[in-house]
Amino acid sequence: YRRQRQMCIRDRRNEMSEKLSQQVANVKKNDFDMVGVVVRGNISKNTDTDSEWEEVITITEIMRVSDKPSEADIKFEESAKNN
């Protein structure tokens, strides 16, 4: 079955997560960009006591990485300050 979720990939880095990280970095224009991905993997209980994530995913296959960052839900514009 398929699950769609937002997750943190920084925990339990392996070869596949490093490969995904590089593919996403090539698409991102800045540190705040989010890039859609579809992966296959194994979900397991997180035993890392320093992490707040209940589950972690070990990526077994990278199926798709978006070719552009997702549209921002909120956009901020800087305005001139009046003194």
Tab-separated table of N, CA and C in Angstrom:
chain	number	residue	atom	x	y	z
A	1	TYR	N	0.825	-1.175	0.000
A	1	TYR	CA	0.000	0.000	0.000
A	1	TYR	C	0.868	1.237	0.000
A	2	ARG	N	0.263	2.369	-0.281
A	2	ARG	CA	1.023	3.612	-0.383
A	2	ARG	C	0.696	4.512	0.792
A	3	ARG	N	1.699	5.190	1.254
A	3	ARG	CA	1.517	6.198	2.285
A	3	ARG	C	2.093	7.497	1.768
A	4	GLN	N	1.404	8.557	2.037
A	4	GLN	CA	1.938	9.863	1.699
A	4	GLN	C	2.164	10.570	3.010
A	5	ARG	N	3.356	11.042	3.234
A	5	ARG	CA	3.652	11.708	4.487
A	5	ARG	C	4.830	12.646	4.317
A	6	GLN	N	4.870	13.588	5.199
A	6	GLN	CA	6.018	14.467	5.255
A	6	GLN	C	6.944	13.860	6.294
A	7	MET	N	8.194	13.739	5.983
A	7	MET	CA	9.096	13.053	6.895
A	7	MET	C	10.466	13.702	6.896
A	8	CYS	N	11.214	13.325	7.868
A	8	CYS	CA	12.578	13.799	7.984
A	8	CYS	C	13.503	12.680	7.531
A	9	ILE	N	14.370	12.987	6.592
A	9	ILE	CA	15.256	11.961	6.054
A	9	ILE	C	16.634	12.029	6.724
A	10	ARG	N	16.858	13.032	7.577
A	10	ARG	CA	18.202	13.199	8.125
A	10	ARG	C	18.606	12.080	9.067
A	11	ASP	N	17.649	11.367	9.668
A	11	ASP	CA	17.967	10.283	10.580
A	11	ASP	C	18.286	9.018	9.800
A	12	ARG	N	19.197	8.238	10.331
A	12	ARG	CA	19.564	6.942	9.745
A	12	ARG	C	19.943	7.054	8.267
A	13	ARG	N	20.904	7.875	7.998
A	13	ARG	CA	21.332	8.070	6.615
A	13	ARG	C	21.969	6.798	6.086
A	14	ASN	N	21.637	6.488	4.865
A	14	ASN	CA	22.264	5.364	4.179
A	14	ASN	C	22.547	5.792	2.741
A	15	GLU	N	23.029	4.883	1.952
A	15	GLU	CA	23.400	5.205	0.573
A	15	GLU	C	22.224	5.765	-0.224
A	16	MET	N	21.046	5.174	-0.075
A	16	MET	CA	19.870	5.639	-0.837
A	16	MET	C	19.422	7.025	-0.372
A	17	SER	N	19.445	7.279	0.929
A	17	SER	CA	19.030	8.603	1.398
A	17	SER	C	20.030	9.673	0.969
A	18	GLU	N	21.303	9.324	0.905
A	18	GLU	CA	22.313	10.267	0.404
A	18	GLU	C	22.072	10.564	-1.075
A	19	LYS	N	21.732	9.534	-1.845
A	19	LYS	CA	21.444	9.707	-3.270
A	19	LYS	C	20.218	10.600	-3.457
A	20	LEU	N	19.168	10.363	-2.660
A	20	LEU	CA	17.965	11.193	-2.736
A	20	LEU	C	18.276	12.633	-2.345
A	21	SER	N	19.038	12.803	-1.296
A	21	SER	CA	19.412	14.145	-0.852
A	21	SER	C	20.123	14.921	-1.955
A	22	GLN	N	21.006	14.265	-2.682
A	22	GLN	CA	21.728	14.916	-3.778
A	22	GLN	C	20.781	15.274	-4.924
A	23	GLN	N	19.864	14.371	-5.258
A	23	GLN	CA	18.907	14.653	-6.331
A	23	GLN	C	18.013	15.835	-5.966
A	24	VAL	N	17.587	15.906	-4.715
A	24	VAL	CA	16.745	17.017	-4.253
A	24	VAL	C	17.549	18.317	-4.245
A	25	ALA	N	18.804	18.256	-3.810
A	25	ALA	CA	19.653	19.452	-3.775
A	25	ALA	C	19.830	20.049	-5.168
A	26	ASN	N	19.858	19.194	-6.190
A	26	ASN	CA	20.004	19.680	-7.563
A	26	ASN	C	18.773	20.439	-8.053
A	27	VAL	N	17.626	20.217	-7.422
A	27	VAL	CA	16.373	20.862	-7.833
A	27	VAL	C	16.112	22.131	-7.018
A	28	LYS	N	16.498	22.114	-5.752
A	28	LYS	CA	16.220	23.244	-4.859
A	28	LYS	C	16.940	24.511	-5.295
A	29	LYS	N	16.238	25.643	-5.162
A	29	LYS	CA	16.835	26.932	-5.467
A	29	LYS	C	17.341	27.623	-4.201
A	30	ASN	N	16.750	27.255	-3.042
A	30	ASN	CA	17.213	27.787	-1.765
A	30	ASN	C	16.922	26.771	-0.662
A	31	ASP	N	17.397	27.034	0.536
A	31	ASP	CA	17.271	26.080	1.646
A	31	ASP	C	15.831	25.824	2.076
A	32	PHE	N	14.914	26.706	1.702
A	32	PHE	CA	13.528	26.578	2.150
A	32	PHE	C	12.621	25.891	1.135
A	33	ASP	N	13.129	25.596	-0.041
A	33	ASP	CA	12.339	24.912	-1.068
A	33	ASP	C	12.006	23.488	-0.631
A	34	MET	N	10.801	23.051	-0.972
A	34	MET	CA	10.396	21.670	-0.747
A	34	MET	C	10.239	21.020	-2.114
A	35	VAL	N	10.737	19.798	-2.234
A	35	VAL	CA	10.708	19.077	-3.501
A	35	VAL	C	9.940	17.780	-3.292
A	36	GLY	N	8.939	17.543	-4.128
A	36	GLY	CA	8.144	16.328	-4.020
A	36	GLY	C	8.942	15.109	-4.460
A	37	VAL	N	8.834	14.036	-3.684
A	37	VAL	CA	9.505	12.779	-4.030
A	37	VAL	C	8.556	11.615	-3.794
A	38	VAL	N	8.776	10.537	-4.518
A	38	VAL	CA	8.068	9.280	-4.287
A	38	VAL	C	9.153	8.225	-4.094
A	39	VAL	N	9.091	7.539	-2.949
A	39	VAL	CA	10.087	6.517	-2.640
A	39	VAL	C	9.391	5.257	-2.156
A	40	ARG	N	10.106	4.152	-2.209
A	40	ARG	CA	9.684	2.914	-1.568
A	40	ARG	C	10.659	2.664	-0.439
A	41	GLY	N	10.146	2.083	0.633
A	41	GLY	CA	11.042	1.824	1.747
A	41	GLY	C	10.364	1.015	2.828
A	42	ASN	N	11.096	0.820	3.894
A	42	ASN	CA	10.600	0.087	5.056
A	42	ASN	C	10.413	1.060	6.209
A	43	ILE	N	9.218	1.067	6.767
A	43	ILE	CA	8.908	1.942	7.890
A	43	ILE	C	9.081	1.141	9.167
A	44	SER	N	9.803	1.732	10.105
A	44	SER	CA	10.028	1.052	11.380
A	44	SER	C	9.944	2.051	12.528
A	45	LYS	N	9.785	1.523	13.719
A	45	LYS	CA	9.718	2.355	14.912
A	45	LYS	C	11.070	3.019	15.122
A	46	ASN	N	11.068	4.288	15.471
A	46	ASN	CA	12.296	5.028	15.708
A	46	ASN	C	12.789	4.736	17.123
A	47	THR	N	13.984	4.210	17.239
A	47	THR	CA	14.554	3.903	18.554
A	47	THR	C	15.530	4.968	19.012
A	48	ASP	N	15.707	6.007	18.217
A	48	ASP	CA	16.613	7.106	18.571
A	48	ASP	C	15.922	8.016	19.582
A	49	THR	N	16.415	8.044	20.800
A	49	THR	CA	15.776	8.832	21.863
A	49	THR	C	15.981	10.334	21.680
A	50	ASP	N	16.923	10.745	20.835
A	50	ASP	CA	17.165	12.165	20.598
A	50	ASP	C	16.229	12.752	19.542
A	51	SER	N	15.457	11.908	18.878
A	51	SER	CA	14.579	12.345	17.803
A	51	SER	C	13.121	12.309	18.267
A	52	GLU	N	12.322	13.259	17.786
A	52	GLU	CA	10.907	13.300	18.127
A	52	GLU	C	10.050	12.499	17.147
A	53	TRP	N	10.646	11.990	16.065
A	53	TRP	CA	9.907	11.230	15.067
A	53	TRP	C	9.573	9.858	15.625
A	54	GLU	N	8.305	9.452	15.512
A	54	GLU	CA	7.877	8.147	16.008
A	54	GLU	C	8.326	7.017	15.092
A	55	GLU	N	8.389	7.290	13.790
A	55	GLU	CA	8.766	6.286	12.806
A	55	GLU	C	9.858	6.834	11.901
A	56	VAL	N	10.642	5.920	11.333
A	56	VAL	CA	11.649	6.291	10.348
A	56	VAL	C	11.441	5.425	9.114
A	57	ILE	N	11.923	5.900	7.993
A	57	ILE	CA	11.828	5.116	6.766
A	57	ILE	C	13.234	4.845	6.256
A	58	THR	N	13.479	3.613	5.903
A	58	THR	CA	14.720	3.232	5.246
A	58	THR	C	14.385	3.091	3.771
A	59	ILE	N	14.919	3.988	2.963
A	59	ILE	CA	14.584	4.042	1.542
A	59	ILE	C	15.228	2.872	0.812
A	60	THR	N	14.402	2.165	0.041
A	60	THR	CA	14.915	1.048	-0.754
A	60	THR	C	14.910	1.364	-2.249
A	61	GLU	N	14.075	2.340	-2.655
A	61	GLU	CA	14.003	2.701	-4.075
A	61	GLU	C	13.528	4.136	-4.220
A	62	ILE	N	14.192	4.898	-5.058
A	62	ILE	CA	13.755	6.253	-5.407
A	62	ILE	C	12.974	6.127	-6.702
A	63	MET	N	11.676	6.382	-6.627
A	63	MET	CA	10.827	6.196	-7.799
A	63	MET	C	10.713	7.472	-8.636
A	64	ARG	N	10.608	8.632	-7.954
A	64	ARG	CA	10.452	9.881	-8.699
A	64	ARG	C	10.876	11.061	-7.828
A	65	VAL	N	11.541	12.020	-8.453
A	65	VAL	CA	11.896	13.292	-7.820
A	65	VAL	C	11.385	14.387	-8.733
A	66	SER	N	10.610	15.309	-8.191
A	66	SER	CA	10.056	16.401	-8.991
A	66	SER	C	11.180	17.194	-9.643
A	67	ASP	N	10.910	17.746	-10.814
A	67	ASP	CA	11.933	18.517	-11.515
A	67	ASP	C	11.925	19.994	-11.146
A	68	LYS	N	11.007	20.386	-10.241
A	68	LYS	CA	11.007	21.766	-9.760
A	68	LYS	C	10.458	21.788	-8.330
A	69	PRO	N	10.824	22.793	-7.545
A	69	PRO	CA	10.324	22.893	-6.176
A	69	PRO	C	8.816	23.104	-6.150
A	70	SER	N	8.196	22.711	-5.047
A	70	SER	CA	6.761	22.920	-4.858
A	70	SER	C	6.473	24.402	-4.710
A	71	GLU	N	5.265	24.795	-5.084
A	71	GLU	CA	4.849	26.180	-4.897
A	71	GLU	C	4.733	26.484	-3.416
A	72	ALA	N	5.115	27.667	-3.027
A	72	ALA	CA	5.035	28.080	-1.625
A	72	ALA	C	3.578	28.283	-1.222
A	73	ASP	N	3.216	27.800	-0.027
A	73	ASP	CA	1.872	28.020	0.499
A	73	ASP	C	1.691	29.461	0.946
A	74	ILE	N	2.758	30.045	1.458
A	74	ILE	CA	2.731	31.421	1.955
A	74	ILE	C	3.934	32.147	1.372
A	75	LYS	N	3.707	33.350	0.896
A	75	LYS	CA	4.810	34.145	0.376
A	75	LYS	C	4.931	35.419	1.205
A	76	PHE	N	6.158	35.745	1.575
A	76	PHE	CA	6.423	36.937	2.321
A	76	PHE	C	7.099	37.955	1.408
A	77	GLU	N	6.684	39.192	1.532
A	77	GLU	CA	7.331	40.252	0.775
A	77	GLU	C	7.880	41.259	1.742
A	78	GLU	N	9.086	41.696	1.487
A	78	GLU	CA	9.718	42.685	2.336
A	78	GLU	C	9.274	44.059	1.869
A	79	SER	N	8.894	44.891	2.803
A	79	SER	CA	8.462	46.239	2.447
A	79	SER	C	9.402	47.245	3.080
A	80	ALA	N	9.399	48.458	2.511
A	80	ALA	CA	10.240	49.519	3.043
A	80	ALA	C	9.728	49.933	4.414
A	81	LYS	N	10.656	50.169	5.324
A	81	LYS	CA	10.290	50.594	6.703
A	81	LYS	C	10.090	52.102	6.718
A	82	ASN	N	9.021	52.518	7.367
A	82	ASN	CA	8.753	53.945	7.514
A	82	ASN	C	9.234	54.384	8.888
A	83	ASN	N	10.035	55.442	8.946
A	83	ASN	CA	10.527	55.972	10.233
A	83	ASN	C	9.793	57.196	10.617
